[in-house]
PDB file of C-alpha atoms and ligand atoms in Angstrom:
ATOM      1  CA  UNK T 378      51.904 103.733 136.212  1.00  0.00           C
ATOM      2  CA  UNK T 379      49.765 101.643 138.778  1.00  0.00           C
ATOM      3  CA  UNK T 380      49.094  99.003 135.420  1.00  0.00           C
ATOM      4  CA  UNK T 381      47.774  96.233 137.285  1.00  0.00           C
ATOM      5  CA  UNK T 382      44.795  98.689 138.667  1.00  0.00           C
ATOM      6  CA  UNK T 383      44.818  99.725 135.037  1.00  0.00           C
ATOM      7  CA  UNK T 384      43.194  96.376 133.700  1.00  0.00           C
ATOM      8  CA  UNK T 385      39.955  95.505 132.940  1.00  0.00           C
ATOM      9  CA  UNK T 386      39.066  92.303 134.540  1.00  0.00           C
ATOM     10  CA  UNK T 387      36.446  91.921 132.275  1.00  0.00           C
ATOM     11  CA  UNK T 388      38.212  92.016 129.319  1.00  0.00           C
ATOM     12  CA  UNK T 389      41.648  89.971 130.016  1.00  0.00           C
ATOM     13  CA  UNK T 390      42.459  87.486 126.769  1.00  0.00           C
ATOM     14  CA  UNK T 391      42.105  84.122 127.533  1.00  0.00           C
ATOM     15  CA  UNK T 392      45.728  83.076 125.931  1.00  0.00           C
ATOM     16  CA  UNK T 393      49.069  85.608 125.858  1.00  0.00           C
ATOM     17  CA  UNK T 394      51.621  84.421 123.726  1.00  0.00           C
ATOM     18  CA  UNK T 395      54.938  85.804 124.246  1.00  0.00           C
ATOM     19  CA  UNK T 396      58.427  85.760 122.232  1.00  0.00           C
ATOM     20  CA  UNK T 397      60.722  86.120 124.507  1.00  0.00           C
ATOM     21  CA  UNK T 398      63.215  87.726 122.685  1.00  0.00           C
ATOM     22  CA  UNK T 399      66.893  89.661 123.881  1.00  0.00           C
ATOM     23  CA  UNK T 400      68.627  87.663 126.190  1.00  0.00           C
ATOM     24  CA  UNK T 401      71.575  87.884 123.766  1.00  0.00           C
ATOM     25  CA  UNK T 402      71.531  91.849 123.795  1.00  0.00           C
ATOM     26  CA  UNK T 403      71.123  92.323 127.863  1.00  0.00           C
ATOM     27  CA  UNK T 404      73.661  89.934 128.232  1.00  0.00           C
ATOM     28  CA  UNK T 405      76.899  91.620 125.698  1.00  0.00           C
ATOM     29  CA  UNK T 406      75.500  94.997 126.903  1.00  0.00           C
ATOM     30  CA  UNK T 407      76.646  94.684 130.488  1.00  0.00           C
ATOM     31  CA  UNK T 408      79.632  92.217 128.762  1.00  0.00           C
ATOM     32  CA  UNK T 409      78.817  89.251 129.457  1.00  0.00           C
ATOM     33  CA  UNK T 410      78.146  86.111 127.732  1.00  0.00           C
ATOM     34  CA  UNK T 411      75.065  85.493 125.654  1.00  0.00           C
ATOM     35  CA  UNK T 412      74.342  82.172 128.126  1.00  0.00           C
ATOM     36  CA  UNK T 413      74.201  85.142 131.085  1.00  0.00           C
ATOM     37  CA  UNK T 414      70.666  86.526 129.445  1.00  0.00           C
ATOM     38  CA  UNK T 415      69.104  83.174 129.252  1.00  0.00           C
ATOM     39  CA  UNK T 416      69.857  82.813 132.767  1.00  0.00           C
ATOM     40  CA  UNK T 417      68.260  86.036 133.793  1.00  0.00           C
ATOM     41  CA  UNK T 418      65.667  85.540 131.291  1.00  0.00           C
ATOM     42  CA  UNK T 419      63.914  82.633 133.688  1.00  0.00           C
ATOM     43  CA  UNK T 420      63.116  85.227 135.557  1.00  0.00           C
ATOM     44  CA  UNK T 421      60.893  87.165 133.322  1.00  0.00           C
ATOM     45  CA  UNK T 422      58.973  84.181 132.774  1.00  0.00           C
ATOM     46  CA  UNK T 423      58.383  83.206 136.394  1.00  0.00           C
ATOM     47  CA  UNK T 424      56.941  87.425 136.671  1.00  0.00           C
ATOM     48  CA  UNK T 425      54.904  86.291 133.422  1.00  0.00           C
ATOM     49  CA  UNK T 426      53.431  83.487 134.846  1.00  0.00           C
ATOM     50  CA  UNK T 427      52.317  85.680 137.997  1.00  0.00           C
ATOM     51  CA  UNK T 428      50.976  88.391 136.478  1.00  0.00           C
ATOM     52  CA  UNK T 429      49.009  86.289 133.934  1.00  0.00           C
ATOM     53  CA  UNK T 430      47.760  83.900 137.181  1.00  0.00           C
ATOM     54  CA  UNK T 431      46.807  87.078 139.206  1.00  0.00           C
ATOM     55  CA  UNK T 432      44.279  88.225 135.796  1.00  0.00           C
ATOM     56  CA  UNK T 433      43.293  85.285 135.390  1.00  0.00           C
ATOM     57  CA  UNK T 434      45.265  84.349 131.707  1.00  0.00           C
ATOM     58  CA  UNK T 435      44.183  80.618 131.304  1.00  0.00           C
ATOM     59  CA  UNK T 436      46.563  79.911 128.601  1.00  0.00           C
ATOM     60  CA  UNK T 437      50.073  81.556 128.302  1.00  0.00           C
ATOM     61  CA  UNK T 438      52.288  80.507 125.440  1.00  0.00           C
ATOM     62  CA  UNK T 439      56.085  81.426 125.589  1.00  0.00           C
ATOM     63  CA  UNK T 440      58.611  80.664 121.942  1.00  0.00           C
ATOM     64  CA  UNK T 441      61.587  79.636 124.584  1.00  0.00           C
ATOM     65  CA  UNK T 442      64.114  77.581 121.223  1.00  0.00           C
ATOM     66  CA  UNK T 443      62.865  77.698 117.272  1.00  0.00           C
ATOM     67  CA  UNK T 444      63.927  75.263 115.172  1.00  0.00           C
ATOM     68  CA  UNK T 445      66.444  77.800 114.029  1.00  0.00           C
ATOM     69  CA  UNK T 446      67.469  77.987 117.029  1.00  0.00           C
ATOM     70  CA  UNK T 447      69.559  74.826 115.849  1.00  0.00           C
ATOM     71  CA  UNK T 448      71.597  76.365 113.721  1.00  0.00           C
ATOM     72  CA  UNK T 449      73.068  78.605 117.177  1.00  0.00           C
ATOM     73  CA  UNK T 450      76.900  77.515 118.235  1.00  0.00           C
ATOM     74  CA  UNK T 451      76.806  74.183 119.806  1.00  0.00           C
ATOM     75  CA  UNK T 452      78.247  75.872 123.173  1.00  0.00           C
ATOM     76  CA  UNK T 453      75.034  77.908 123.242  1.00  0.00           C
ATOM     77  CA  UNK T 454      72.287  75.370 121.803  1.00  0.00           C
ATOM     78  CA  UNK T 455      73.630  73.189 124.917  1.00  0.00           C
ATOM     79  CA  UNK T 456      73.474  75.521 127.635  1.00  0.00           C
ATOM     80  CA  UNK T 457      69.671  76.281 126.341  1.00  0.00           C
ATOM     81  CA  UNK T 458      69.050  72.664 126.627  1.00  0.00           C
ATOM     82  CA  UNK T 459      70.936  72.242 130.364  1.00  0.00           C
ATOM     83  CA  UNK T 460      68.953  75.080 132.135  1.00  0.00           C
ATOM     84  CA  UNK T 461      65.444  74.391 130.075  1.00  0.00           C
ATOM     85  CA  UNK T 462      66.150  70.528 132.053  1.00  0.00           C
ATOM     86  CA  UNK T 463      66.864  72.512 135.251  1.00  0.00           C
ATOM     87  CA  UNK T 464      64.847  75.395 135.354  1.00  0.00           C
ATOM     88  CA  UNK T 465      61.712  72.506 134.779  1.00  0.00           C
ATOM     89  CA  UNK T 466      63.114  70.267 137.617  1.00  0.00           C
ATOM     90  CA  UNK T 467      63.997  73.441 140.207  1.00  0.00           C
ATOM     91  CA  UNK T 468      59.828  75.067 139.311  1.00  0.00           C
ATOM     92  CA  UNK T 469      58.611  71.487 138.981  1.00  0.00           C
ATOM     93  CA  UNK T 470      57.131  71.442 142.969  1.00  0.00           C
ATOM     94  CA  UNK T 471      56.165  75.343 141.980  1.00  0.00           C
ATOM     95  CA  UNK T 472      54.156  75.153 139.215  1.00  0.00           C
ATOM     96  CA  UNK T 473      52.537  71.988 140.307  1.00  0.00           C
ATOM     97  CA  UNK T 474      51.086  73.801 143.522  1.00  0.00           C
ATOM     98  CA  UNK T 475      50.293  76.625 142.475  1.00  0.00           C
ATOM     99  CA  UNK T 476      47.643  75.061 139.951  1.00  0.00           C
ATOM    100  CA  UNK T 477      50.105  75.455 136.918  1.00  0.00           C
ATOM    101  CA  UNK T 478      49.344  72.213 134.258  1.00  0.00           C
ATOM    102  CA  UNK T 479      52.350  72.455 131.767  1.00  0.00           C
ATOM    103  CA  UNK T 480      51.868  71.614 128.195  1.00  0.00           C
ATOM    104  CA  UNK T 481      54.666  71.311 124.830  1.00  0.00           C
ATOM    105  CA  UNK T 482      54.414  72.117 121.756  1.00  0.00           C
ATOM    106  CA  UNK T 483      57.062  71.568 118.905  1.00  0.00           C
ATOM    107  CA  UNK T 484      59.279  68.167 118.155  1.00  0.00           C
ATOM    108  CA  UNK T 485      59.981  67.094 120.992  1.00  0.00           C
ATOM    109  CA  UNK T 486      61.979  64.342 119.455  1.00  0.00           C
ATOM    110  CA  UNK T 487      64.600  66.603 118.570  1.00  0.00           C
ATOM    111  CA  UNK T 488      65.426  67.168 122.299  1.00  0.00           C
ATOM    112  CA  UNK T 489      67.516  65.957 124.165  1.00  0.00           C
ATOM    113  CA  UNK T 490      67.327  62.683 125.819  1.00  0.00           C
ATOM    114  CA  UNK T 491      66.942  64.399 129.303  1.00  0.00           C
ATOM    115  CA  UNK T 492      65.065  66.980 128.442  1.00  0.00           C
ATOM    116  CA  UNK T 493      62.430  64.889 126.565  1.00  0.00           C
ATOM    117  CA  UNK T 494      62.612  63.035 129.610  1.00  0.00           C
ATOM    118  CA  UNK T 495      62.021  65.237 132.404  1.00  0.00           C
ATOM    119  CA  UNK T 496      59.913  67.997 130.580  1.00  0.00           C
ATOM    120  CA  UNK T 497      57.451  64.090 130.035  1.00  0.00           C
ATOM    121  CA  UNK T 498      57.345  63.836 133.648  1.00  0.00           C
ATOM    122  CA  UNK T 499      56.936  67.327 134.280  1.00  0.00           C
ATOM    123  CA  UNK T 500      53.481  67.488 132.487  1.00  0.00           C
ATOM    124  CA  UNK T 501      52.160  63.961 133.296  1.00  0.00           C
ATOM    125  CA  UNK T 502      52.685  65.504 136.455  1.00  0.00           C
ATOM    126  CA  UNK T 503      50.631  68.683 136.195  1.00  0.00           C
ATOM    127  CA  UNK T 504      48.160  66.876 133.870  1.00  0.00           C
ATOM    128  CA  UNK T 505      45.175  67.495 136.325  1.00  0.00           C
ATOM    129  CA  UNK T 506      46.319  71.103 137.047  1.00  0.00           C
ATOM    130  CA  UNK T 507      43.813  73.573 136.353  1.00  0.00           C
ATOM    131  CA  UNK T 508      44.711  77.086 137.079  1.00  0.00           C
ATOM    132  CA  UNK T 509      46.551  77.787 134.178  1.00  0.00           C
ATOM    133  CA  UNK T 510      48.124  76.381 131.316  1.00  0.00           C
ATOM    134  CA  UNK T 511      52.240  76.766 130.279  1.00  0.00           C
ATOM    135  CA  UNK T 512      52.892  75.720 126.527  1.00  0.00           C
ATOM    136  CA  UNK T 513      56.941  75.729 126.250  1.00  0.00           C
ATOM    137  CA  UNK T 514      57.395  75.783 122.350  1.00  0.00           C
ATOM    138  CA  UNK T 515      60.478  74.307 122.122  1.00  0.00           C
ATOM    139  CA  UNK T 516      62.595  72.663 118.658  1.00  0.00           C
ATOM    140  CA  UNK T 517      59.181  74.712 117.008  1.00  0.00           C
ATOM    141  CA  UNK T 518      58.553  76.785 114.322  1.00  0.00           C
ATOM    142  CA  UNK T 519      55.183  77.249 112.909  1.00  0.00           C
ATOM    143  CA  UNK T 520      55.955  76.082 109.030  1.00  0.00           C
ATOM    144  CA  UNK T 521      57.321  72.439 110.523  1.00  0.00           C
ATOM    145  CA  UNK T 522      54.237  72.553 112.234  1.00  0.00           C
ATOM    146  CA  UNK T 523      52.221  72.647 109.536  1.00  0.00           C
ATOM    147  CA  UNK T 524      54.325  70.671 107.979  1.00  0.00           C
ATOM    148  CA  UNK T 525      53.516  67.741 110.353  1.00  0.00           C
ATOM    149  CA  UNK T 526      49.006  68.788 110.290  1.00  0.00           C
ATOM    150  CA  UNK T 527      48.889  68.263 106.439  1.00  0.00           C
ATOM    151  CA  UNK T 528      51.174  65.125 106.594  1.00  0.00           C
ATOM    152  CA  UNK T 529      49.318  63.866 109.198  1.00  0.00           C
ATOM    153  CA  UNK T 530      46.294  64.596 107.522  1.00  0.00           C
ATOM    154  CA  UNK T 531      46.942  62.809 104.315  1.00  0.00           C
ATOM    155  CA  UNK T 532      48.398  59.418 105.902  1.00  0.00           C
ATOM    156  CA  UNK T 533      44.966  59.975 107.719  1.00  0.00           C
ATOM    157  CA  UNK T 534      43.178  60.053 104.670  1.00  0.00           C
ATOM    158  CA  UNK T 535      41.038  62.841 105.475  1.00  0.00           C
ATOM    159  CA  UNK T 536      38.484  63.848 101.858  1.00  0.00           C
ATOM    160  CA  UNK T 537      39.451  67.180 100.615  1.00  0.00           C
ATOM    161  CA  UNK T 538      35.756  67.681 100.880  1.00  0.00           C
ATOM    162  CA  UNK T 539      36.604  67.577 104.751  1.00  0.00           C
ATOM    163  CA  UNK T 540      39.668  70.431 105.497  1.00  0.00           C
ATOM    164  CA  UNK T 541      38.496  73.810 106.843  1.00  0.00           C
ATOM    165  CA  UNK T 542      39.707  76.050 109.201  1.00  0.00           C
ATOM    166  CA  UNK T 543      38.292  73.829 112.003  1.00  0.00           C
ATOM    167  CA  UNK T 544      39.916  70.704 110.423  1.00  0.00           C
ATOM    168  CA  UNK T 545      43.508  72.174 110.064  1.00  0.00           C
ATOM    169  CA  UNK T 546      43.139  73.256 113.855  1.00  0.00           C
ATOM    170  CA  UNK T 547      42.961  70.372 115.091  1.00  0.00           C
ATOM    171  CA  UNK T 548      46.161  68.318 113.638  1.00  0.00           C
ATOM    172  CA  UNK T 549      48.103  71.531 114.107  1.00  0.00           C
ATOM    173  CA  UNK T 550      50.388  71.472 117.706  1.00  0.00           C
ATOM    174  CA  UNK T 551      47.526  73.406 119.347  1.00  0.00           C
ATOM    175  CA  UNK T 552      44.832  72.244 118.585  1.00  0.00           C
ATOM    176  CA  UNK T 553      43.553  71.832 122.469  1.00  0.00           C
ATOM    177  CA  UNK T 554      44.101  75.294 123.008  1.00  0.00           C
ATOM    178  CA  UNK T 555      42.289  79.194 121.773  1.00  0.00           C
ATOM    179  CA  UNK T 556      43.868  80.719 119.081  1.00  0.00           C
ATOM    180  CA  UNK T 557      45.453  83.522 120.985  1.00  0.00           C
ATOM    181  CA  UNK T 558      44.418  87.161 121.451  1.00  0.00           C
ATOM    182  CA  UNK T 559      47.885  88.803 122.551  1.00  0.00           C
ATOM    183  CA  UNK T 560      50.460  88.576 120.955  1.00  0.00           C
ATOM    184  CA  UNK T 561      53.918  90.389 122.519  1.00  0.00           C
ATOM    185  CA  UNK T 562      57.379  90.374 121.592  1.00  0.00           C
ATOM    186  CA  UNK T 563      60.434  91.808 123.745  1.00  0.00           C
ATOM    187  CA  UNK T 564      63.479  93.457 122.176  1.00  0.00           C
ATOM    188  CA  UNK T 565      62.443  95.407 119.641  1.00  0.00           C
ATOM    189  CA  UNK T 566      62.408  92.954 117.627  1.00  0.00           C
ATOM    190  CA  UNK T 567      58.952  93.671 114.910  1.00  0.00           C
ATOM    191  CA  UNK T 568      59.106  90.146 113.148  1.00  0.00           C
ATOM    192  CA  UNK T 569      56.719  86.849 113.417  1.00  0.00           C
ATOM    193  CA  UNK T 570      60.139  84.898 113.713  1.00  0.00           C
ATOM    194  CA  UNK T 571      57.898  81.365 112.615  1.00  0.00           C
ATOM    195  CA  UNK T 572      55.822  81.694 115.581  1.00  0.00           C
ATOM    196  CA  UNK T 573      52.391  80.812 115.711  1.00  0.00           C
ATOM    197  CA  UNK T 574      51.482  81.784 111.645  1.00  0.00           C
ATOM    198  CA  UNK T 575      47.965  80.188 111.467  1.00  0.00           C
ATOM    199  CA  UNK T 576      47.124  80.954 115.615  1.00  0.00           C
ATOM    200  CA  UNK T 577      47.872  84.860 115.117  1.00  0.00           C
ATOM    201  CA  UNK T 578      45.267  85.127 112.591  1.00  0.00           C
ATOM    202  CA  UNK T 579      43.635  87.960 114.373  1.00  0.00           C
ATOM    203  CA  UNK T 580      45.679  88.031 117.669  1.00  0.00           C
ATOM    204  CA  UNK T 581      46.663  91.694 118.650  1.00  0.00           C
ATOM    205  CA  UNK T 582      50.659  92.673 118.539  1.00  0.00           C
ATOM    206  CA  UNK T 583      52.985  94.623 120.683  1.00  0.00           C
ATOM    207  CA  UNK T 584      56.108  95.157 120.418  1.00  0.00           C
ATOM    208  CA  UNK T 585      57.792  96.661 122.783  1.00  0.00           C
ATOM    209  CA  UNK T 586      61.748  97.728 123.258  1.00  0.00           C
ATOM    210  CA  UNK T 587      62.100  95.818 126.561  1.00  0.00           C
ATOM    211  CA  UNK T 588      65.412  93.461 126.725  1.00  0.00           C
ATOM    212  CA  UNK T 589      63.792  89.692 128.231  1.00  0.00           C
ATOM    213  CA  UNK T 590      64.991  89.655 131.353  1.00  0.00           C
ATOM    214  CA  UNK T 591      63.921  92.858 132.145  1.00  0.00           C
ATOM    215  CA  UNK T 592      60.249  92.057 131.612  1.00  0.00           C
ATOM    216  CA  UNK T 593      58.409  92.329 134.042  1.00  0.00           C
ATOM    217  CA  UNK T 594      54.612  91.591 135.830  1.00  0.00           C
ATOM    218  CA  UNK T 595      54.553  95.487 135.876  1.00  0.00           C
ATOM    219  CA  UNK T 596      55.762  95.567 131.572  1.00  0.00           C
ATOM    220  CA  UNK T 597      53.302  92.222 131.341  1.00  0.00           C
ATOM    221  CA  UNK T 598      50.198  93.982 132.774  1.00  0.00           C
ATOM    222  CA  UNK T 599      51.611  97.723 130.843  1.00  0.00           C
ATOM    223  CA  UNK T 600      50.881  94.907 127.572  1.00  0.00           C
ATOM    224  CA  UNK T 601      46.550  93.464 129.232  1.00  0.00           C
ATOM    225  CA  UNK T 602      46.067  97.288 128.974  1.00  0.00           C
ATOM    226  CA  UNK T 603      47.456  98.295 125.138  1.00  0.00           C
ATOM    227  CA  UNK T 604      45.861  95.035 124.539  1.00  0.00           C
ATOM    228  CA  UNK T 605      42.628  96.527 126.788  1.00  0.00           C
ATOM    229  CA  UNK T 606      42.776  99.825 124.546  1.00  0.00           C
ATOM    230  CA  UNK T 607      42.364  98.176 121.402  1.00  0.00           C
ATOM    231  CA  UNK T 608      39.319  97.096 118.683  1.00  0.00           C
ATOM    232  CA  UNK T 609      39.111  94.250 117.617  1.00  0.00           C
ATOM    233  CA  UNK T 610      37.101  93.594 114.226  1.00  0.00           C
ATOM    234  CA  UNK T 611      37.660  90.536 112.968  1.00  0.00           C
ATOM    235  CA  UNK T 612      36.360  91.707 109.470  1.00  0.00           C
ATOM    236  CA  UNK T 613      33.728  93.884 110.291  1.00  0.00           C
ATOM    237  CA  UNK T 614      33.700  97.866 110.198  1.00  0.00           C
ATOM    238  CA  UNK T 615      33.720 100.134 114.032  1.00  0.00           C
ATOM    239  CA  UNK T 616      29.464 100.781 113.633  1.00  0.00           C
ATOM    240  CA  UNK T 617      29.569  96.497 113.975  1.00  0.00           C
ATOM    241  CA  UNK T 618      31.399  96.833 116.792  1.00  0.00           C
ATOM    242  CA  UNK T 619      29.455  99.540 118.930  1.00  0.00           C
ATOM    243  CA  UNK T 620      25.751  98.353 118.371  1.00  0.00           C
TER     244      UNK T 620
HETATM  245  C1  IPE I2115      65.876  84.797 123.150  1.00  0.00           C
HETATM  246  O1  IPE I2115      66.757  85.925 122.996  1.00  0.00           O
HETATM  247  C2  IPE I2115      66.110  83.540 123.491  1.00  0.00           C
HETATM  248  C3  IPE I2115      66.251  82.380 122.152  1.00  0.00           C
HETATM  249  C4  IPE I2115      66.028  83.101 121.234  1.00  0.00           C
HETATM  250  C5  IPE I2115      66.799  81.059 122.253  1.00  0.00           C
HETATM  251  P1  IPE I2115      68.262  86.014 121.920  1.00  0.00           P
HETATM  252  O2  IPE I2115      68.958  84.855 122.306  1.00  0.00           O
HETATM  253  O3  IPE I2115      67.160  85.259 120.764  1.00  0.00           O
HETATM  254  O4  IPE I2115      68.838  87.409 122.130  1.00  0.00           O
HETATM  255  P2  IPE I2115      69.283  88.052 120.888  1.00  0.00           P
HETATM  256  O5  IPE I2115      67.880  88.418 120.240  1.00  0.00           O
HETATM  257  O6  IPE I2115      70.214  87.671 120.402  1.00  0.00           O
HETATM  258  O7  IPE I2115      70.222  89.559 121.725  1.00  0.00           O
HETATM  259  C1  IPE I2116      62.512  83.929 118.112  1.00  0.00           C
HETATM  260  O1  IPE I2116      64.043  84.132 118.322  1.00  0.00           O
HETATM  261  C2  IPE I2116      62.782  82.356 119.078  1.00  0.00           C
HETATM  262  C3  IPE I2116      62.675  82.731 120.611  1.00  0.00           C
HETATM  263  C4  IPE I2116      62.195  83.644 120.607  1.00  0.00           C
HETATM  264  C5  IPE I2116      63.378  81.273 120.651  1.00  0.00           C
HETATM  265  P1  IPE I2116      65.025  85.148 117.528  1.00  0.00           P
HETATM  266  O2  IPE I2116      65.732  85.528 118.196  1.00  0.00           O
HETATM  267  O3  IPE I2116      65.606  83.287 117.457  1.00  0.00           O
HETATM  268  O4  IPE I2116      64.190  85.614 116.197  1.00  0.00           O
HETATM  269  P2  IPE I2116      65.067  86.263 115.257  1.00  0.00           P
HETATM  270  O5  IPE I2116      66.149  85.167 114.750  1.00  0.00           O
HETATM  271  O6  IPE I2116      65.498  87.377 115.725  1.00  0.00           O
HETATM  272  O7  IPE I2116      64.749  86.709 113.737  1.00  0.00           O
HETATM  273 MG1   MG I2117      66.435  86.889 119.374  1.00  0.00          MG
END
């Protein structure tokens, strides 16, 4: 099936968010260490970004490391951080040449120093690019993000009457981005795992059994086709949508 051909170019989501899950299981299936799955997951990131650019998605958010992932074995955490630094260094020129602007959401202060500085460098170098924004959720959890937003609002003395949906959105890490129209999760798990709880309020959710390292361009297009078959109602009736 040529999924790309089936995509309606006039109904492409602006923002796609992905929970990249299943690296560990992918590796174990081949009798390898979990980290082998993380290494192989990088190719799926490249493929997703390529597919997103190809059809004109403007924001691609990838959940790369959650706040809760810090509780994994130290060896795995270190290997993931190491992979992150190396991947940023290795891919930076290509990202830049392709007009990709790199962004990050999450508690960057928790990242190891080299990770933090390479990320800052890459974000600064790509800051003027406008083709697509690649947003990495790193040391991110939605509850942490909401706590931070509330702390900040209180610190700045925001008046109770001024608190509404727009104000809250402005204090979140995602203030610069529209809400995702589509959220994809790989590996068969059907949960949100503390990802963009506020922003996913009206997103279409797409779950696939494909493990992250096996996710590719065709799988991305397939998810977009599925999204395009949905009727987004935002609380209205079907009849109101058709009119
Ligand atoms: C997703 O794959 C990557 C991260 C959470 C960093 P997992 O490592 O969660 O793989 P599974 O879910 O154990 O297979
Ligand atoms: C969610 O995956 C976090 C990332 C993909 C970075 P997890 O594998 O950590 O989530 P749970 O533990 O299965 O909910
Ligand atoms: Mg997992």
